Coordinates of C-alpha atoms in Angstrom, one line a residue:
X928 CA 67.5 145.4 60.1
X929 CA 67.0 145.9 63.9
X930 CA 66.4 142.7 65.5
X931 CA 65.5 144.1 68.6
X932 CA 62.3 144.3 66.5
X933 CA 61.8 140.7 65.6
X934 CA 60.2 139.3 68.3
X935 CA 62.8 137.2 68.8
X936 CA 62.8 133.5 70.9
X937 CA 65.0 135.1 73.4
X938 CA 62.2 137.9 73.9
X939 CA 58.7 137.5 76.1
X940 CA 55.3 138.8 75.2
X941 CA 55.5 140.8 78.6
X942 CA 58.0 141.6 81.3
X943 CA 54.7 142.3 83.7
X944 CA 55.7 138.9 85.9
X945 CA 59.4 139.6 85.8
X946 CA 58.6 141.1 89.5
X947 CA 58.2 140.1 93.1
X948 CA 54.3 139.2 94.6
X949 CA 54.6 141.9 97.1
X950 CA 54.8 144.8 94.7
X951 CA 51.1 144.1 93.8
X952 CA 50.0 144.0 97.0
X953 CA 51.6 147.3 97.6
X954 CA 50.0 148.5 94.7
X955 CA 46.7 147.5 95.7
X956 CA 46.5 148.9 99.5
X957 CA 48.3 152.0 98.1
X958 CA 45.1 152.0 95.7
X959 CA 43.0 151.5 98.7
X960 CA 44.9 154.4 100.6
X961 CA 44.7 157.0 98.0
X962 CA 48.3 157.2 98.2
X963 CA 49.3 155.4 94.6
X964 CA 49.7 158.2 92.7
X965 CA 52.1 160.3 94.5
X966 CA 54.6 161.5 92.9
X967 CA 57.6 159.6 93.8
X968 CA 61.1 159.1 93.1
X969 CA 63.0 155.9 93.1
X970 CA 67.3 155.3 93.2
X971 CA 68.8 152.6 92.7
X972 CA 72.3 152.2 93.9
X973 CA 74.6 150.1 95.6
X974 CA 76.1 150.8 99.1
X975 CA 79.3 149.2 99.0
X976 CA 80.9 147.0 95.7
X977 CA 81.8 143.5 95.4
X978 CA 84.4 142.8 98.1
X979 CA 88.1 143.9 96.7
X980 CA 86.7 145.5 93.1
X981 CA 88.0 148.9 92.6
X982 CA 85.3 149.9 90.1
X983 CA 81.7 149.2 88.8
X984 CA 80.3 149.2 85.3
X985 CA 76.8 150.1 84.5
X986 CA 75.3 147.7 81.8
X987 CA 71.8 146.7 81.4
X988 CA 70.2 150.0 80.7
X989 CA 69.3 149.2 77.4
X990 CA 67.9 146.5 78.3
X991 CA 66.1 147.8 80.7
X992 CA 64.5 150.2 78.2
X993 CA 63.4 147.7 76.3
X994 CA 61.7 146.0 79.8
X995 CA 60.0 149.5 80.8
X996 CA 58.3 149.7 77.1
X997 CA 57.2 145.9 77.6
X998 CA 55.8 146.2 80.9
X999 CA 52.3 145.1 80.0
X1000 CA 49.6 143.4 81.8
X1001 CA 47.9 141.6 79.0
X1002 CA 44.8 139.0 78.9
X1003 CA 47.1 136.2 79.9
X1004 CA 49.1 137.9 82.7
X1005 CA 45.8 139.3 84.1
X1006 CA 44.1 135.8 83.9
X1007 CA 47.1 134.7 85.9
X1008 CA 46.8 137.5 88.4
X1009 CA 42.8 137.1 88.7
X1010 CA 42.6 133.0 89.0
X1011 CA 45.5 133.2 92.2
X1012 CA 43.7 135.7 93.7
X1013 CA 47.0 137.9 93.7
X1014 CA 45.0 141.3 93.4
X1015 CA 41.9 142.1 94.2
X1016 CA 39.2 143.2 91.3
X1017 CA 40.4 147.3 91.5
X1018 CA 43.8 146.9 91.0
X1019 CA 43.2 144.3 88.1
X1020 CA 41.2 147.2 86.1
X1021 CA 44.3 149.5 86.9
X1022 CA 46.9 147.1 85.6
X1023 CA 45.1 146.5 82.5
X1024 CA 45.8 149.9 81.5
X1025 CA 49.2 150.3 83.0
X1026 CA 52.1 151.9 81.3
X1027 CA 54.6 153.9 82.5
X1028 CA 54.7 157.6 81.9
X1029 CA 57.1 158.7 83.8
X1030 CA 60.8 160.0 83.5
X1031 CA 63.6 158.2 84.2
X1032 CA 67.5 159.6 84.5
X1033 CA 70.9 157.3 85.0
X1034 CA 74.3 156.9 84.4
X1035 CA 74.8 156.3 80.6
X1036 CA 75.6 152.7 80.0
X1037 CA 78.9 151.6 79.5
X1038 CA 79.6 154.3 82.5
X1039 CA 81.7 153.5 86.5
X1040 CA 79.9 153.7 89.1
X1041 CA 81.2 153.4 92.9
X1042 CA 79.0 153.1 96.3
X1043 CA 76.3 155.5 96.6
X1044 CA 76.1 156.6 92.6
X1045 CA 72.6 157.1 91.7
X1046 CA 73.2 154.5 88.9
X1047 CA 69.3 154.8 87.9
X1048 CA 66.6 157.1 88.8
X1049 CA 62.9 156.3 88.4
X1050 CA 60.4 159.0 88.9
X1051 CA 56.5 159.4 88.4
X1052 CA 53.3 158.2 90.6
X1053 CA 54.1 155.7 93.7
X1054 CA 52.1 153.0 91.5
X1055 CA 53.7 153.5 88.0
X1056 CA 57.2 153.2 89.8
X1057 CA 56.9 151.0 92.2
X1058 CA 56.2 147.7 89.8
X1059 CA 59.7 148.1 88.3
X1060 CA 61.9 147.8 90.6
X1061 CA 62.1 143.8 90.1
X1062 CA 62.7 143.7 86.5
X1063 CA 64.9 146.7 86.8
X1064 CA 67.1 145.1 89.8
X1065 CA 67.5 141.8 88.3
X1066 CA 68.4 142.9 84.9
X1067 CA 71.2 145.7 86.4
X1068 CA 72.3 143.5 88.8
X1069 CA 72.8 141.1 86.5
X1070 CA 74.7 142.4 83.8
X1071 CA 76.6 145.0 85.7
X1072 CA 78.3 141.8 87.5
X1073 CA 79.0 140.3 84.2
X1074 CA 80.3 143.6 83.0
X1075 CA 82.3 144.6 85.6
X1076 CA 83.9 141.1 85.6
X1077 CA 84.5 141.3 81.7
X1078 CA 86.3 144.5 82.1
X1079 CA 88.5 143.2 84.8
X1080 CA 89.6 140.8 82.1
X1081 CA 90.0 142.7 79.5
X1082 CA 92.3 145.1 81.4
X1083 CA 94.3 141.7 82.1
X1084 CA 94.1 140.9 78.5
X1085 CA 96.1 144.5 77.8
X1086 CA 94.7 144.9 74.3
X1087 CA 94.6 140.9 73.0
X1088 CA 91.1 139.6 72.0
X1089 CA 88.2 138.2 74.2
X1090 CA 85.8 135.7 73.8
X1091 CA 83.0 135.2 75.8
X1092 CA 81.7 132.0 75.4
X1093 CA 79.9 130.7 78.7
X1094 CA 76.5 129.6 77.0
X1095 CA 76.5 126.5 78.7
X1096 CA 77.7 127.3 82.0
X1097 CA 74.2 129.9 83.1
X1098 CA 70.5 129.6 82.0
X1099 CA 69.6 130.5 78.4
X1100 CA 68.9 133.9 78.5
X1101 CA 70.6 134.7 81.1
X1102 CA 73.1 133.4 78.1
X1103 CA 72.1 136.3 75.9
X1104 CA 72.3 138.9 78.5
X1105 CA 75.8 138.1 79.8
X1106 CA 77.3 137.8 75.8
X1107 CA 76.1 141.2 75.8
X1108 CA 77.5 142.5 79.1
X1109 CA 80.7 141.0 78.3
X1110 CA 81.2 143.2 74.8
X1111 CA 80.3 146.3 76.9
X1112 CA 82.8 145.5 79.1
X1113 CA 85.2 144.9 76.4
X1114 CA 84.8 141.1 74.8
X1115 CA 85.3 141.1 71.1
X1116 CA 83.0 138.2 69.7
X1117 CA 80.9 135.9 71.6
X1118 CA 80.0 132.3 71.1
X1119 CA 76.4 132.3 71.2
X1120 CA 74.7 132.9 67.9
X1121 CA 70.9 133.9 69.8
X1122 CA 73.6 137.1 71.1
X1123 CA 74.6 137.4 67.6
X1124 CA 71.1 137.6 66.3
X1125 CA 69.6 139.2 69.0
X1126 CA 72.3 142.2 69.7
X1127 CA 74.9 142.2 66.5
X1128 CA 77.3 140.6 68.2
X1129 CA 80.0 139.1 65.9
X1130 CA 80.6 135.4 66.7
X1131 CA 83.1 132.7 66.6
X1132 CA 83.7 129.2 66.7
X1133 CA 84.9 126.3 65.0
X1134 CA 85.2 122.5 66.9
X1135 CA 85.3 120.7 69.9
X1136 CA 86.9 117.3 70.9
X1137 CA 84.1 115.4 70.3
X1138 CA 84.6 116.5 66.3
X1139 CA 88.4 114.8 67.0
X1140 CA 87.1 111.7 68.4
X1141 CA 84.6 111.2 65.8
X1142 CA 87.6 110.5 63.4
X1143 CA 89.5 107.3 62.8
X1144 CA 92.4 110.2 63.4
X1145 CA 93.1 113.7 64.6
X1146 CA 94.8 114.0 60.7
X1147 CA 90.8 112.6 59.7
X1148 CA 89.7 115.4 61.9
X1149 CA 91.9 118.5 60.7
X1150 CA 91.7 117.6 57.5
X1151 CA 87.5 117.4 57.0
X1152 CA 87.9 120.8 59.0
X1153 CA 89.9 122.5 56.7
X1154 CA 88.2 121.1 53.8
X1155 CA 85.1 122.6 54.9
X1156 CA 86.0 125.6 56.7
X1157 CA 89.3 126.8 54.6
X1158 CA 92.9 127.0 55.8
X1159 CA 92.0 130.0 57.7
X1160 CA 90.6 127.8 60.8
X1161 CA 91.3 127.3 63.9
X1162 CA 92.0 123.6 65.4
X1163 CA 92.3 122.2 68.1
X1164 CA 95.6 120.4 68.9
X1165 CA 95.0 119.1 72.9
X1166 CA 93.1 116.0 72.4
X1167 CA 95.9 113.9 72.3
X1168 CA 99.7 114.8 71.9
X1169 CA 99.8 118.8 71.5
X1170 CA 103.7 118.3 69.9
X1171 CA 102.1 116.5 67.5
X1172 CA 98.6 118.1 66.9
X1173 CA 100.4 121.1 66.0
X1174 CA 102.6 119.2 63.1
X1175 CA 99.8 117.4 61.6
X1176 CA 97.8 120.8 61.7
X1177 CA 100.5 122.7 59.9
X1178 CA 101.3 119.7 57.8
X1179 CA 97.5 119.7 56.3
X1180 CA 97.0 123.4 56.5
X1181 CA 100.3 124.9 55.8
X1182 CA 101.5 128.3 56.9
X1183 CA 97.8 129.9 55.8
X1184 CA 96.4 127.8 59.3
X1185 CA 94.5 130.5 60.9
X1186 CA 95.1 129.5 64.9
X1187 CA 95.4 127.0 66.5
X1188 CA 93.2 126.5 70.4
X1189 CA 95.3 124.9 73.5
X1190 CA 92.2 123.7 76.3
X1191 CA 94.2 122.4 78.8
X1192 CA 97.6 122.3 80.4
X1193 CA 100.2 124.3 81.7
X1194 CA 98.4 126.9 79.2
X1195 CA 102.1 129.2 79.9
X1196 CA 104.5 126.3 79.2
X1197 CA 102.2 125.1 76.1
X1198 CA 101.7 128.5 74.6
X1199 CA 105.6 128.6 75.0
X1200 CA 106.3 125.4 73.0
X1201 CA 103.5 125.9 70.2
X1202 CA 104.7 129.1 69.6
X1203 CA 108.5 127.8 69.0
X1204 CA 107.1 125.1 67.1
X1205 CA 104.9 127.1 64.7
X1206 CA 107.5 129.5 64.1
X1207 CA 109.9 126.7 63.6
X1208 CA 107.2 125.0 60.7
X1209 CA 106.9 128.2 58.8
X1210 CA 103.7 129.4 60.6
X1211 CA 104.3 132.6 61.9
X1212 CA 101.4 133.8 61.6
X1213 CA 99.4 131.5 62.7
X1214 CA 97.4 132.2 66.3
X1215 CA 97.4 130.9 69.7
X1216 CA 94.0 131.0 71.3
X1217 CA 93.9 129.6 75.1
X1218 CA 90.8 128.6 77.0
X1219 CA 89.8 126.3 80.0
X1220 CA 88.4 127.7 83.1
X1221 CA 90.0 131.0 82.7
X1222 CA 89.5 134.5 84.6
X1223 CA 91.5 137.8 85.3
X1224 CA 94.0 136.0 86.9
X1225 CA 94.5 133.4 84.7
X1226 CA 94.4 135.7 82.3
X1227 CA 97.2 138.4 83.8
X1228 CA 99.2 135.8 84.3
X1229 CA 99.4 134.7 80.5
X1230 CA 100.4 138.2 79.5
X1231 CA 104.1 137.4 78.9
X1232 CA 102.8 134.3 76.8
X1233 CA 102.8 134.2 73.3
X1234 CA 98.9 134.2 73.6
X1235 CA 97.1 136.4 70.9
X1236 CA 93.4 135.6 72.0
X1237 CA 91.2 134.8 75.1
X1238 CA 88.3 132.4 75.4
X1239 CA 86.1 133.1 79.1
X1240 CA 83.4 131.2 79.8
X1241 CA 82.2 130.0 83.4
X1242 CA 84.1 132.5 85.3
X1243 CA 82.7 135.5 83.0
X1244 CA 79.1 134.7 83.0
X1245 CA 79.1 134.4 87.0
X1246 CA 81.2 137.9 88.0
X1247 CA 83.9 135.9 88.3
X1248 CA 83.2 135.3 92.3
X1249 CA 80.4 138.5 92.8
X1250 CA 76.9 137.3 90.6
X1251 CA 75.5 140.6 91.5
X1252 CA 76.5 144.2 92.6
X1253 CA 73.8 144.7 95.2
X1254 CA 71.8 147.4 93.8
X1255 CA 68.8 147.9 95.5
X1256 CA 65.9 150.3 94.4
X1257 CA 64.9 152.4 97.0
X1258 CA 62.1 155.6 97.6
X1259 CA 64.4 158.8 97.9
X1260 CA 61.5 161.1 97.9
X1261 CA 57.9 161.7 97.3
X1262 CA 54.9 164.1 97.6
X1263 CA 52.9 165.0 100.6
X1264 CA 49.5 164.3 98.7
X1265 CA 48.2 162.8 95.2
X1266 CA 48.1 166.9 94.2
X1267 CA 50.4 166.9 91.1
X1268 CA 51.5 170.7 92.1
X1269 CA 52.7 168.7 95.8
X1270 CA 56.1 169.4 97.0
X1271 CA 58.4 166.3 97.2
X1272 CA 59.8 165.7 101.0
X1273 CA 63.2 163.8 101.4
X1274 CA 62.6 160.1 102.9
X1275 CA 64.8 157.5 104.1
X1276 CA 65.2 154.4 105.9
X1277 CA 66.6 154.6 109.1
X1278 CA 68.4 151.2 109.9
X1279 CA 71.4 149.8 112.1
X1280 CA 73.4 147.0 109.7
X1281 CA 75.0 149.2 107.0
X1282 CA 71.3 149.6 105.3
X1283 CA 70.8 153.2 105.6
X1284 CA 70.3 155.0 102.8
X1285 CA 70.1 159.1 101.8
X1286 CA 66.9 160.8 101.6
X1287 CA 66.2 163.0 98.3
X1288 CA 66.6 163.3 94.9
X1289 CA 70.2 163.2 94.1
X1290 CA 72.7 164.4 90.9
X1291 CA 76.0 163.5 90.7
X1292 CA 79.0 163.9 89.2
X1293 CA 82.8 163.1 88.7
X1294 CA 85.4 165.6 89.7
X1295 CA 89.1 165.5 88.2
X1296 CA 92.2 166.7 89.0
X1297 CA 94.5 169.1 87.1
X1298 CA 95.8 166.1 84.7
X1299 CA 92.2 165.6 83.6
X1300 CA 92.4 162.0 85.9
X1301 CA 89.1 161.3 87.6
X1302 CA 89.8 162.1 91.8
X1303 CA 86.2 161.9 93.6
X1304 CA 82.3 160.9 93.2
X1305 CA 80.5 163.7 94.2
X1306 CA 77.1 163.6 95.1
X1307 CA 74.5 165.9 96.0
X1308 CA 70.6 166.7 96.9
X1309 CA 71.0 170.5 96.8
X1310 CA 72.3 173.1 93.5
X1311 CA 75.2 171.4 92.2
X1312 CA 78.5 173.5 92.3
X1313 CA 79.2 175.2 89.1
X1314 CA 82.4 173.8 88.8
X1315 CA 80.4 170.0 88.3
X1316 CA 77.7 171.6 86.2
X1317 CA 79.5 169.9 83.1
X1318 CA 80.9 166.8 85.1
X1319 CA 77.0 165.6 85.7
X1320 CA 76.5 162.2 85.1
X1321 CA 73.7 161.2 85.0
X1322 CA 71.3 161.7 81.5
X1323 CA 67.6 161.0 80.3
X1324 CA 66.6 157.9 79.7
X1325 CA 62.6 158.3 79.2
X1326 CA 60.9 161.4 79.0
X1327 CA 57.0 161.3 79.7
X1328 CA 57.0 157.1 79.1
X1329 CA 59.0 157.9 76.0
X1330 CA 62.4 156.0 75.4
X1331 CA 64.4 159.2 74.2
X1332 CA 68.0 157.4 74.6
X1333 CA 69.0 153.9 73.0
X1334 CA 71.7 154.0 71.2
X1335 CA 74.0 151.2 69.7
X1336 CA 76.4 148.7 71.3
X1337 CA 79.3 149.7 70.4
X1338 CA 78.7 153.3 71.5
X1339 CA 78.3 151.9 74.7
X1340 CA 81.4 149.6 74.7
X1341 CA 83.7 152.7 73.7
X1342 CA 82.4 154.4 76.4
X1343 CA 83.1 152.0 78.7
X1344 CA 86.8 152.1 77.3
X1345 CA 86.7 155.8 77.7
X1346 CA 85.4 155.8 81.2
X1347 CA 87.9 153.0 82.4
X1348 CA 90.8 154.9 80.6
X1349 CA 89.4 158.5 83.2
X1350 CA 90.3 156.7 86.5
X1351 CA 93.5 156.3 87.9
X1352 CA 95.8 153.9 87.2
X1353 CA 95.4 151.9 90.0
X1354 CA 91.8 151.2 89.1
X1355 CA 93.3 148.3 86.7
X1356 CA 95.1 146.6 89.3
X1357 CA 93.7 142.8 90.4
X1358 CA 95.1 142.6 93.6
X1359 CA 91.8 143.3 96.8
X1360 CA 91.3 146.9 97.1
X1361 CA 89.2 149.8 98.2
X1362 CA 87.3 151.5 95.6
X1363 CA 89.9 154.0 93.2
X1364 CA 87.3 156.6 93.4
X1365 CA 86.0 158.5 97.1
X1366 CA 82.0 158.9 97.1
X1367 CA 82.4 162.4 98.6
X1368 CA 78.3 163.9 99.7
X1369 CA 77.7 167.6 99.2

């Protein structure tokens, strides 16, 4: 079953509104102008990434297929349009029959990206384009942070398990998205079931403190846990005395307990001590999962603990410290004239402020060195050099309006690993640095 399919509650009828008031009233003078359906190109890219970040990670793009093909302007959106006087009359009879059916190119998801990468290409008439650029932004911007801030971690994690499970630190969908982000960037299992549902996610979870507290006892507690949930749980042993959690744990569940979940503390001394003390009851296999407030550096700093999984949650779901990458969405190129056989002409903004951008319709690609270790982004409007022919990144997307290139999940999370695994070494380090990766322009 593909739930994408479903309709689901974390779905809208229309992503039409998911945009800013100003690109209608573009629209409708560029109506007015005779200039709307020029063919245009549209990049989005980011000119610089999140202070100190070595790398970015592209994630979104499937969701921002499934955006494009719901970009409709239906009875209710138009209503909305027509009683606020957003549009005039014209443009209101053009949006009712808008869809896109145009061609769009970008990195594949799950790809790097560094300042300047053509992460997303948009091309077709000035009109068609220009209306997604909102949507687009937000939803790149978005989970490329959350991504990119996921991977971080589960570089730090050095091959234990992740678990995103910051539902109740963001906004509700934004929920969804960020579950998703997180496994591109390389989370195992997430929290939130609407993630599960809506994306195949596999999820975990099993009590909190309030389930403790309910009890006459913490032995009340573990005990109605593992009656209903089989020895194979995971508890909780912080709410009171951890020393002691852990007996009464063992002592109910036996050497079959699954894991047990340390929440606060000197998280390196207590992982220390549990361990010591479950190897010392017979439990050696049992688990040591760690949350509270972690990130990257929490978590790197755990790695000589005896700490088998990870549990992220505010910290994940906000970059941990960069919300967004910057992308903007800017016009590269378009024709001299509505003619569809018109010539496209390079165009730019021309700014002081670090907001100049590079006219033209761009490729890129990633050259390597002899070792086969990724040593420049190289970027180009002209013939690209054979040598990068097969080093392009960028691929199809949507071909004539047509989504030609969803794929599953975890496709995109192995390429992520793949693509991390091409830079060099250096790109995993946590400490501030430049980006591990030159944007060279050809």
């Amino acid at each position: 079953m593909n739930t994408a399919d479903l309709g689901l509650p974390v779905d809208v009828p229309s992503t039409a509104l998911f945009t800013d008031h100003y690109e209608l009233t573009m629209l409708q003078a560029a109506l007015q102008a005779g200039s709307a359906e020029r063919r245009s190109v549209f990049e989005v890219f980011t000119r610089r990434l999140p202070d100190g970040r070595r790398y970015g990670v592209v994630a979104g793009t499937g969701r921002v297929l499934d955006a494009v093909e719901n970009f409709r302007f239906d009875g209710d959106v138009l209503g909305f349009l027509r009683e606020n006087r957003i549009v005039d009359r014209d443009t209101l009879d053009w949006l009712a029959e808008y869809r896109f059916d145009g061609d769009i190119w970008g990195y594949p998801e799950g790809e790097v990206y560094f300042p300047g990468s053509p992460i997303m290409r948009v091309e077709g008439s000035f009109a068609e384009c220009v209306l997604l650029e909102t949507v687009i932004l937000s939803i790149l911007n978005h989970d490329s942070a959350v991504a990119a801030a996921a991977s971080r971690m589960s570089s730090a994690a050095d091959g234990r398990a992740l678990i995103e499970m910051g539902a109740r630190r963001t906004h509700e969908l934004a929920a969804v998205a960020a579950a998703r982000a997180a496994y591109v960037g390389g989370f195992t299992t997430t929290s939130d079931l609407a993630a599960g549902f809506r994306y195949g996610i596999p999820t975990v979870g099993t009590s909190a403190h309030a389930f403790t507290l309910l009890h006459d006892s913490e032995r009340d507690a573990f005990q109605a846990q593992v009656d209903s949930l089989g020895r194979n749980t995971t508890l909780l042993v912080d709410t009171y005395d951890v020393a002691e959690a852990v007996r009464i744990a063992v002592d109910i569940a036996g050497p079959e307990l699954g894991a047990v979940r340390i929440d606060s503390g000197d998280l390196l001394l207590v992982a220390l001590r549990v361990r010591q003390q479950l190897d010392e009851l017979g439990a050696t296999d049992t688990k040591i999962v760690v949350t509270s407030d972690l990130d990257e550096y929490a978590i790197a700093s755990l790695r000589a603990a005896p700490v088998d999984s990870y549990g992220v949650g505010t910290q994940l779901v906000t970059g941990s410290g960069h919300p967004t990458c910057s992308m903007v969405y800017k016009l590269v190129a378009r024709a001299e004239s509505a003619d569809p056989s018109a010539p496209l002409m390079p165009v730019a903004k021309k700014s002081v402020g670090g907001k100049t951008s590079i006219g033209g319709r761009k490729w890129a690609a990633r050259r390597l060195d002899e070792d086969g270790v990724a040593e420049a982004e190289v970027i180009g409007t002209g013939p690209v050099p054979q040598e990068l022919v097969d080093r392009q990144l960028q691929v199809q997307l949507v071909k004539g309006g047509q989504v030609i290139a969803r794929e599953p999940l975890d496709v995109v999370r192995d390429r992520h690993t793949a693509a991390r695994a091409g830079l060099p070494l250096s790109a995993t380090q946590l400490s501030r640095g430049e980006p591990v990766l030159p944007t060279e322009y050809v």
